[in-house]
Amino acid sequence: MKLVALAVSLNLRTYLRLQSTSSGEVRINLPNIDTFLSWEITALQPLLAGCKAEQGALKELDADLLKRLREFTGISDDSTDTRSMAVLAFLYMYLAVFADSLASITLSVWSELPTGAGLGSSAAYNVCLSAALLSAKGTISSPLTPQQESARWSKEEMELINRWAFMGEKIIHGNPSGVDNAVGTWGGFLRYHAGNITPLSWVPILRILLTNTKVPRSTKVLVSGVKDKINKFPSVMKPVLESVSAVSCTCEQTLTEMAAQGPSAEHYDILEELIDINQHHLNVMGVGHSSLDTLCRVTLAKGLHSKLTGAGGGGCGITLLRPETDTSVIQSTVEELKACGFDCWETSIGAPGIQQHSSAALSHDILKILNSY
Ligand SMILES: Nc1ncnc2c1ncn2[C@@H]1O[C@H](COP(=O)(O)OP(=O)(O)OP(=O)(O)O)[C@@H](O)[C@H]1O
Ligand SMILES: C[C@@](O)(CCO)CC(=O)[O-]
Ligand SMILES: [Mg+2]
């Protein structure tokens, strides 16, 4: 089955600072998840015994290294605990990238994205880890020149960043498609088809409301639930997946037309209807949640259409805003959603992917957080 999916970046960013130290330790500060840990390099070194120095095409995880790492950290195979997953992804990438000589470094990561809410926070985290570790190791360059505030890596370097980030996603997700890390790496809009990811450069910018139901969920658990359902009822689920794919294709067609001809009311009507259809699909696939039903109901009463994002099961949803949607309607919708206990804010979709920044490019608040460890 060759399915098509569309993915788009949000303008919420994850920041990472990496410092070389002489402490003989590797340290990670993850203030979003209240995790501050360090390990003696001499304690980590034995984990690399017999480790494949060559990471090959970086398609598969080094299962032996991961197994030793799980034993070392006491993190079981079925754990989905937030801190455990973040630590495992970090230590795995650190050990695999620095396999021939473990460096003494401190990393601090801070994200504007809510963690584990369906907005690809794991991918943003993994893309930052990947880029920082590969740059520190010298596998890829540090593209920022002293005159610049921000710089991007070359296409080849970004491909490598993306492949390593995918390894982190495999640890956190189980069986990820690679779409989230590709969005984090490249930014913008992407089309996923048969394992190929192609950036779309000609789509319009869409205004949305982003709602966090704050219902916790794990992408890994949800994705494996969908897989179980497909295995259990293949003849029932296959047409559903094909229909989801057709929604993606129709959506892409509509977005292309909107970019070429300028957006019209009819285009927005189509997008709204596709959003509703897709939300029903996702419910059939078992990734809905009563909190997401509430989001859809509250917004529809205001004439607005919503669907879940990410793996569903709670987490976040998006609501399409039309150009003519009145500010008063947006305000009253936000208020009503907040009254449901949700977080809600207006934003847009389509933003750059991974970049290297000078401290001058960062806000005072972000610098304060990253520099406090
Ligand atoms: N800022 C962060 N600091 C540390 N770890 C993070 C951070 N953001 C995400 N993570 C890691 O990613 C995990 C969340 O991954 P998960 O894939 O379940 O959710 P998501 O990526 O936010 O949503 P989805 O994949 O459905 O879009 C967390 O449990 C944590 O291990
Ligand atoms: C739900 C899923 O799209 C991830 C969402 O962040 C699954 C995947 O692409 O692997
Ligand atoms: Mg994720």
Short mmCIF file of C-alpha atoms and ligand atoms in Angstrom, two decimals:
data_model
loop_
_atom_site.label_atom_id
_atom_site.label_comp_id
_atom_site.label_asym_id
_atom_site.label_seq_id
_atom_site.Cartn_x
_atom_site.Cartn_y
_atom_site.Cartn_z
CA MET A 1 0.00 0.00 0.00
CA LYS A 2 1.53 3.34 -1.05
CA LEU A 3 0.01 6.03 1.11
CA VAL A 4 0.41 9.79 0.95
CA ALA A 5 0.61 12.05 3.99
CA LEU A 6 1.19 15.79 4.37
CA ALA A 7 3.11 17.31 7.25
CA VAL A 8 3.78 20.94 8.11
CA SER A 9 6.03 22.81 10.51
CA LEU A 10 4.77 25.04 13.30
CA ASN A 11 6.43 28.25 14.37
CA LEU A 12 7.31 26.93 17.84
CA ARG A 13 11.01 26.20 18.33
CA THR A 14 13.33 23.98 20.36
CA TYR A 15 16.70 25.43 21.41
CA LEU A 16 19.85 23.53 22.31
CA ARG A 17 23.13 24.79 23.71
CA LEU A 18 26.22 22.55 23.70
CA GLN A 19 29.33 23.39 25.71
CA SER A 20 32.64 21.55 25.72
CA THR A 21 33.84 20.99 29.27
CA SER A 22 36.80 19.39 31.02
CA SER A 23 34.76 17.69 33.73
CA GLY A 24 35.21 14.16 32.41
CA GLU A 25 31.43 13.99 32.38
CA VAL A 26 28.61 14.22 29.92
CA ARG A 27 25.76 16.27 31.28
CA ILE A 28 22.25 16.97 30.04
CA ASN A 29 19.87 19.66 31.27
CA LEU A 30 16.25 19.26 30.18
CA PRO A 31 14.31 21.93 32.09
CA ASN A 32 11.01 21.24 30.24
CA ILE A 33 10.89 17.80 31.83
CA ASP A 34 12.76 18.67 35.02
CA THR A 35 15.65 16.36 34.17
CA PHE A 36 19.25 17.22 35.03
CA LEU A 37 21.67 14.31 34.81
CA SER A 38 25.34 13.57 34.31
CA TRP A 39 27.44 10.48 33.72
CA GLU A 40 31.17 9.85 34.11
CA ILE A 41 32.66 9.18 30.71
CA THR A 42 34.62 6.29 32.23
CA ALA A 43 31.32 4.70 33.28
CA LEU A 44 29.87 5.02 29.78
CA GLN A 45 32.96 3.74 27.94
CA PRO A 46 32.30 0.00 28.58
CA LEU A 47 28.92 0.33 26.82
CA LEU A 48 30.81 0.78 23.59
CA ALA A 49 32.63 -2.56 23.85
CA GLY A 50 32.12 -4.35 20.54
CA CYS A 51 30.07 -1.43 19.26
CA LYS A 52 30.00 -1.09 15.49
CA ALA A 53 32.08 2.01 14.85
CA GLU A 54 30.58 2.20 11.39
CA GLN A 55 26.96 3.30 11.61
CA GLY A 56 26.50 2.31 7.98
CA ALA A 57 23.55 3.73 6.12
CA LEU A 58 21.96 4.67 9.47
CA LYS A 59 18.79 2.79 8.65
CA GLU A 60 18.61 0.62 11.75
CA LEU A 61 19.37 1.17 15.39
CA ASP A 62 22.39 -0.64 16.82
CA ALA A 63 20.28 -3.12 18.81
CA ASP A 64 23.23 -4.31 20.95
CA LEU A 65 24.16 -0.80 21.99
CA LEU A 66 20.55 0.01 22.80
CA LYS A 67 20.21 -3.17 24.86
CA ARG A 68 23.36 -2.39 26.87
CA LEU A 69 22.14 1.15 27.34
CA ARG A 70 18.77 -0.08 28.63
CA GLU A 71 20.54 -2.35 31.11
CA PHE A 72 22.87 0.47 32.19
CA THR A 73 20.04 2.97 32.74
CA GLY A 74 17.50 0.43 34.00
CA ILE A 75 14.98 1.59 31.37
CA SER A 76 12.81 -1.34 30.30
CA ASP A 77 11.71 -2.12 26.74
CA ASP A 78 8.11 -1.14 27.40
CA SER A 79 8.84 2.12 29.21
CA THR A 80 7.22 5.22 27.74
CA ASP A 81 8.21 7.47 30.62
CA THR A 82 9.03 10.99 29.39
CA ARG A 83 12.39 11.33 31.13
CA SER A 84 13.50 7.81 30.34
CA MET A 85 12.80 8.24 26.64
CA ALA A 86 14.62 11.59 26.47
CA VAL A 87 17.65 10.16 28.29
CA LEU A 88 17.77 7.01 26.21
CA ALA A 89 17.59 8.92 22.90
CA PHE A 90 20.28 11.31 24.08
CA LEU A 91 22.72 8.70 25.42
CA TYR A 92 22.25 6.52 22.36
CA MET A 93 23.01 9.37 19.95
CA TYR A 94 25.88 10.64 22.07
CA LEU A 95 27.55 7.21 22.31
CA ALA A 96 26.99 6.36 18.65
CA VAL A 97 28.25 9.71 17.34
CA PHE A 98 31.26 9.91 19.67
CA ALA A 99 31.96 6.15 19.62
CA ASP A 100 35.69 6.47 18.90
CA SER A 101 36.36 9.07 21.61
CA LEU A 102 33.78 10.18 24.18
CA ALA A 103 33.89 13.95 24.68
CA SER A 104 33.21 15.85 27.85
CA ILE A 105 30.19 18.04 27.05
CA THR A 106 27.12 19.69 28.55
CA LEU A 107 23.88 20.05 26.64
CA SER A 108 20.88 22.15 27.59
CA VAL A 109 17.62 21.87 25.67
CA TRP A 110 14.60 24.11 26.01
CA SER A 111 11.48 23.96 23.87
CA GLU A 112 8.51 26.20 23.22
CA LEU A 113 6.60 23.08 22.17
CA PRO A 114 4.55 21.23 24.75
CA THR A 115 6.18 17.86 25.39
CA GLY A 116 4.35 14.77 24.21
CA ALA A 117 1.25 16.63 23.05
CA GLY A 118 1.20 15.59 19.38
CA LEU A 119 3.23 18.50 18.01
CA GLY A 120 6.36 16.54 17.18
CA SER A 121 8.31 17.67 20.25
CA SER A 122 10.31 14.44 20.16
CA ALA A 123 11.38 15.14 16.59
CA ALA A 124 12.39 18.72 17.38
CA TYR A 125 14.39 17.40 20.34
CA ASN A 126 16.05 14.70 18.26
CA VAL A 127 16.86 17.03 15.36
CA CYS A 128 18.54 19.47 17.77
CA LEU A 129 20.50 16.67 19.46
CA SER A 130 21.57 15.27 16.12
CA ALA A 131 22.74 18.60 14.67
CA ALA A 132 24.57 19.63 17.85
CA LEU A 133 26.31 16.30 18.42
CA LEU A 134 27.35 15.90 14.78
CA SER A 135 28.70 19.47 14.69
CA ALA A 136 30.56 19.06 17.98
CA LYS A 137 32.08 15.84 16.72
CA GLY A 138 33.09 17.56 13.46
CA THR A 139 31.13 15.12 11.29
CA ILE A 140 29.31 18.14 9.89
CA SER A 141 30.35 21.79 9.86
CA SER A 142 29.32 24.64 12.14
CA PRO A 143 27.89 26.87 9.40
CA LEU A 144 27.55 30.07 11.45
CA THR A 145 30.15 32.74 10.60
CA PRO A 146 30.94 35.54 13.08
CA GLN A 147 28.93 38.07 11.04
CA GLN A 148 25.77 35.98 10.98
CA GLU A 149 22.89 35.66 13.42
CA SER A 150 21.56 32.41 11.95
CA ALA A 151 22.81 29.91 9.41
CA ARG A 152 21.67 26.65 7.85
CA TRP A 153 23.66 23.53 7.15
CA SER A 154 24.15 22.26 3.58
CA LYS A 155 21.62 19.89 2.01
CA GLU A 156 23.96 16.90 2.50
CA GLU A 157 24.57 17.84 6.13
CA MET A 158 20.84 18.25 6.73
CA GLU A 159 20.27 14.80 5.28
CA LEU A 160 22.70 13.39 7.84
CA ILE A 161 21.11 15.40 10.67
CA ASN A 162 17.75 14.01 9.59
CA ARG A 163 18.99 10.40 9.51
CA TRP A 164 20.46 10.60 13.02
CA ALA A 165 17.35 12.33 14.35
CA PHE A 166 15.35 9.43 12.93
CA MET A 167 17.35 7.05 15.15
CA GLY A 168 16.28 9.10 18.18
CA GLU A 169 12.68 8.99 16.93
CA LYS A 170 12.91 5.21 16.64
CA ILE A 171 13.89 5.02 20.29
CA ILE A 172 11.10 7.34 21.44
CA HIS A 173 8.31 6.26 19.05
CA GLY A 174 8.88 2.62 18.30
CA ASN A 175 8.05 2.67 14.62
CA PRO A 176 8.06 6.24 13.31
CA SER A 177 7.53 7.20 9.67
CA GLY A 178 10.32 9.77 9.71
CA VAL A 179 7.92 12.57 8.79
CA ASP A 180 8.29 14.48 12.06
CA ASN A 181 12.09 14.57 12.01
CA ALA A 182 11.99 15.60 8.33
CA VAL A 183 9.70 18.52 9.20
CA GLY A 184 12.02 19.52 12.05
CA THR A 185 15.03 19.34 9.76
CA TRP A 186 13.69 20.97 6.59
CA GLY A 187 10.77 23.05 7.90
CA GLY A 188 7.89 24.14 5.64
CA PHE A 189 5.39 21.67 4.14
CA LEU A 190 6.33 18.09 3.25
CA ARG A 191 4.68 15.34 1.27
CA TYR A 192 5.33 11.77 2.40
CA HIS A 193 4.87 8.99 -0.15
CA ALA A 194 6.24 5.44 -0.07
CA GLY A 195 9.04 6.41 2.28
CA ASN A 196 10.02 9.45 0.19
CA ILE A 197 9.73 12.91 1.68
CA THR A 198 9.43 15.86 -0.71
CA PRO A 199 9.27 19.48 0.41
CA LEU A 200 6.41 21.53 -1.09
CA SER A 201 7.44 25.11 -1.66
CA TRP A 202 4.29 26.59 -3.11
CA VAL A 203 1.66 26.27 -0.44
CA PRO A 204 -0.15 29.23 1.15
CA ILE A 205 0.36 30.24 4.76
CA LEU A 206 -2.62 29.15 6.83
CA ARG A 207 -3.74 30.73 10.07
CA ILE A 208 -4.74 28.24 12.74
CA LEU A 209 -5.74 27.95 16.35
CA LEU A 210 -3.62 25.47 18.20
CA THR A 211 -5.28 23.77 21.15
CA ASN A 212 -3.56 21.61 23.74
CA THR A 213 -6.15 19.45 25.49
CA LYS A 214 -3.38 18.62 28.01
CA VAL A 215 -4.51 15.00 27.97
CA PRO A 216 -1.21 13.04 28.11
CA ARG A 217 -0.55 10.35 25.54
CA SER A 218 2.31 8.42 24.04
CA THR A 219 2.81 8.35 20.29
CA LYS A 220 4.48 4.96 20.64
CA VAL A 221 1.42 3.41 22.30
CA LEU A 222 -1.03 5.04 19.87
CA VAL A 223 0.90 4.05 16.75
CA SER A 224 1.17 0.46 17.91
CA GLY A 225 -2.58 0.48 18.65
CA VAL A 226 -3.29 1.51 15.05
CA LYS A 227 -0.97 -1.22 13.82
CA ASP A 228 -2.80 -3.82 15.93
CA LYS A 229 -6.12 -2.70 14.50
CA ILE A 230 -4.79 -2.99 10.94
CA ASN A 231 -3.51 -6.50 11.67
CA LYS A 232 -6.76 -7.50 13.31
CA PHE A 233 -9.11 -6.10 10.64
CA PRO A 234 -7.02 -5.69 7.49
CA SER A 235 -9.99 -5.64 5.13
CA VAL A 236 -11.73 -3.02 7.25
CA MET A 237 -8.72 -0.78 7.89
CA LYS A 238 -7.05 -0.83 4.47
CA PRO A 239 -9.79 1.21 2.78
CA VAL A 240 -9.69 3.65 5.69
CA LEU A 241 -5.98 4.21 5.20
CA GLU A 242 -6.49 4.59 1.46
CA SER A 243 -9.18 7.16 2.12
CA VAL A 244 -6.83 9.05 4.46
CA SER A 245 -4.28 9.04 1.68
CA ALA A 246 -6.87 10.39 -0.75
CA VAL A 247 -7.60 13.22 1.70
CA SER A 248 -3.89 14.10 1.63
CA CYS A 249 -3.84 14.13 -2.17
CA THR A 250 -7.00 16.24 -2.44
CA CYS A 251 -5.61 18.59 0.19
CA GLU A 252 -2.33 18.95 -1.66
CA GLN A 253 -4.22 19.68 -4.88
CA THR A 254 -6.27 22.35 -3.12
CA LEU A 255 -3.20 23.94 -1.54
CA THR A 256 -1.48 24.02 -4.94
CA GLU A 257 -4.49 25.74 -6.46
CA MET A 258 -4.63 28.21 -3.58
CA ALA A 259 -1.00 29.13 -4.16
CA ALA A 260 -1.41 29.39 -7.94
CA GLN A 261 -4.75 31.22 -8.15
CA GLY A 262 -4.89 32.92 -4.79
CA PRO A 263 -7.09 31.48 -2.03
CA SER A 264 -10.86 31.62 -2.48
CA ALA A 265 -13.79 30.88 -0.16
CA GLU A 266 -14.36 27.61 -2.08
CA HIS A 267 -10.82 26.49 -1.29
CA TYR A 268 -11.40 27.06 2.40
CA ASP A 269 -14.72 25.18 2.16
CA ILE A 270 -12.86 22.18 0.73
CA LEU A 271 -10.14 22.31 3.39
CA GLU A 272 -12.79 22.46 6.13
CA GLU A 273 -14.61 19.46 4.74
CA LEU A 274 -11.35 17.51 4.43
CA ILE A 275 -10.51 18.35 8.04
CA ASP A 276 -13.87 16.93 9.18
CA ILE A 277 -13.49 13.79 7.07
CA ASN A 278 -9.96 13.22 8.34
CA GLN A 279 -11.00 13.66 11.96
CA HIS A 280 -13.62 10.92 11.44
CA HIS A 281 -10.97 8.68 9.90
CA LEU A 282 -8.75 9.18 12.91
CA ASN A 283 -11.59 8.24 15.23
CA VAL A 284 -12.12 5.04 13.23
CA MET A 285 -8.41 4.31 13.61
CA GLY A 286 -8.82 4.49 17.38
CA VAL A 287 -6.73 7.61 18.04
CA GLY A 288 -9.58 9.94 18.98
CA HIS A 289 -10.33 11.13 22.50
CA SER A 290 -13.31 12.74 24.22
CA SER A 291 -11.23 15.90 24.76
CA LEU A 292 -10.70 16.12 20.99
CA ASP A 293 -14.44 15.58 20.43
CA THR A 294 -15.00 18.55 22.73
CA LEU A 295 -12.57 20.65 20.69
CA CYS A 296 -14.40 19.77 17.46
CA ARG A 297 -17.82 20.44 18.98
CA VAL A 298 -16.91 23.80 20.55
CA THR A 299 -15.23 25.10 17.39
CA LEU A 300 -17.94 23.81 15.04
CA ALA A 301 -20.53 25.76 17.05
CA LYS A 302 -18.55 28.84 15.93
CA GLY A 303 -18.41 27.63 12.35
CA LEU A 304 -14.79 26.47 12.64
CA HIS A 305 -13.36 23.05 11.77
CA SER A 306 -10.80 21.09 13.82
CA LYS A 307 -8.82 17.89 13.77
CA LEU A 308 -6.26 16.25 16.01
CA THR A 309 -2.56 16.52 15.23
CA GLY A 310 0.24 14.02 15.77
CA ALA A 311 -0.81 10.61 16.98
CA GLY A 312 -3.97 11.76 18.76
CA GLY A 313 -5.33 10.15 21.92
CA GLY A 314 -5.52 13.61 23.52
CA GLY A 315 -2.66 16.04 23.01
CA CYS A 316 -3.20 18.81 20.49
CA GLY A 317 -5.61 19.72 17.76
CA ILE A 318 -5.67 22.41 15.09
CA THR A 319 -8.54 24.62 13.98
CA LEU A 320 -8.43 26.25 10.56
CA LEU A 321 -9.07 29.99 10.56
CA ARG A 322 -10.42 31.56 7.38
CA PRO A 323 -9.07 34.94 6.27
CA GLU A 324 -12.47 36.48 6.99
CA THR A 325 -12.86 34.82 10.41
CA ASP A 326 -13.65 37.70 12.74
CA THR A 327 -11.32 38.51 15.64
CA SER A 328 -14.32 38.45 17.99
CA VAL A 329 -15.15 34.88 16.88
CA ILE A 330 -11.55 33.82 17.44
CA GLN A 331 -11.50 35.44 20.87
CA SER A 332 -14.74 33.88 22.04
CA THR A 333 -13.64 30.46 20.71
CA VAL A 334 -10.32 30.72 22.56
CA GLU A 335 -12.14 31.69 25.74
CA GLU A 336 -14.55 28.80 25.48
CA LEU A 337 -11.71 26.33 24.85
CA LYS A 338 -9.80 27.69 27.83
CA ALA A 339 -12.92 27.21 29.92
CA CYS A 340 -12.75 23.51 28.93
CA GLY A 341 -9.33 23.42 30.61
CA PHE A 342 -7.38 23.60 27.34
CA ASP A 343 -4.46 25.83 26.34
CA CYS A 344 -5.17 27.66 23.13
CA TRP A 345 -3.30 30.16 20.98
CA GLU A 346 -3.34 31.57 17.47
CA THR A 347 -0.41 30.79 15.22
CA SER A 348 0.40 29.92 11.63
CA ILE A 349 1.99 26.98 9.88
CA GLY A 350 5.17 26.88 7.81
CA ALA A 351 8.48 27.82 9.50
CA PRO A 352 12.20 27.17 8.86
CA GLY A 353 13.80 23.92 9.98
CA ILE A 354 17.06 23.41 11.90
CA GLN A 355 19.38 26.42 12.14
CA GLN A 356 22.50 27.41 14.02
CA HIS A 357 22.14 30.71 15.87
CA SER A 358 24.47 33.21 17.50
CA SER A 359 23.42 34.31 20.97
CA ALA A 360 22.52 37.71 19.44
CA ALA A 361 19.73 36.01 17.49
CA LEU A 362 18.05 34.62 20.59
CA SER A 363 15.64 36.35 22.91
CA HIS A 364 16.71 37.30 26.39
CA ASP A 365 14.36 34.72 27.91
CA ILE A 366 15.71 31.82 25.86
CA LEU A 367 19.32 32.83 26.59
CA LYS A 368 18.57 33.07 30.27
CA ILE A 369 17.25 29.52 30.33
CA LEU A 370 20.06 28.03 28.23
CA ASN A 371 22.77 29.88 30.15
CA SER A 372 21.56 29.00 33.61
CA TYR A 373 23.22 25.59 33.73
N1 LIG B 1 11.89 19.72 25.37
C1 LIG B 1 12.13 18.42 25.60
N2 LIG B 1 13.07 18.06 26.49
C2 LIG B 1 13.31 16.76 26.71
N3 LIG B 1 12.69 15.74 26.11
C3 LIG B 1 11.74 16.03 25.22
C4 LIG B 1 11.42 17.38 24.92
N4 LIG B 1 10.45 17.37 24.01
C5 LIG B 1 10.18 16.06 23.75
N5 LIG B 1 10.95 15.25 24.48
C6 LIG B 1 10.94 13.77 24.46
O1 LIG B 1 9.98 13.36 23.50
C7 LIG B 1 8.95 12.58 24.13
C8 LIG B 1 7.60 12.89 23.50
O2 LIG B 1 7.52 12.18 22.32
P1 LIG B 1 6.16 11.77 21.63
O3 LIG B 1 6.54 11.33 20.28
O4 LIG B 1 5.38 10.85 22.50
O5 LIG B 1 5.33 13.13 21.58
P2 LIG B 1 5.44 14.34 20.57
O6 LIG B 1 6.66 14.18 19.73
O7 LIG B 1 5.34 15.61 21.34
O8 LIG B 1 4.12 14.16 19.74
P3 LIG B 1 3.89 13.42 18.30
O9 LIG B 1 5.04 12.52 18.05
O10 LIG B 1 2.60 12.70 18.45
O11 LIG B 1 3.79 14.55 17.33
C9 LIG B 1 9.00 12.95 25.59
O12 LIG B 1 8.53 11.88 26.38
C10 LIG B 1 10.49 13.21 25.79
O13 LIG B 1 11.15 11.99 26.02
C1 LIG B 2 1.47 9.92 14.23
C2 LIG B 2 2.77 10.14 13.52
O1 LIG B 2 2.50 10.83 12.30
C3 LIG B 2 3.74 10.96 14.33
C4 LIG B 2 3.14 12.21 14.80
O2 LIG B 2 4.07 13.01 15.44
C5 LIG B 2 3.34 8.80 13.24
C6 LIG B 2 4.56 8.86 12.36
O3 LIG B 2 4.62 9.66 11.42
O4 LIG B 2 5.43 8.05 12.62
MG MG B 3 7.02 12.50 18.58
#
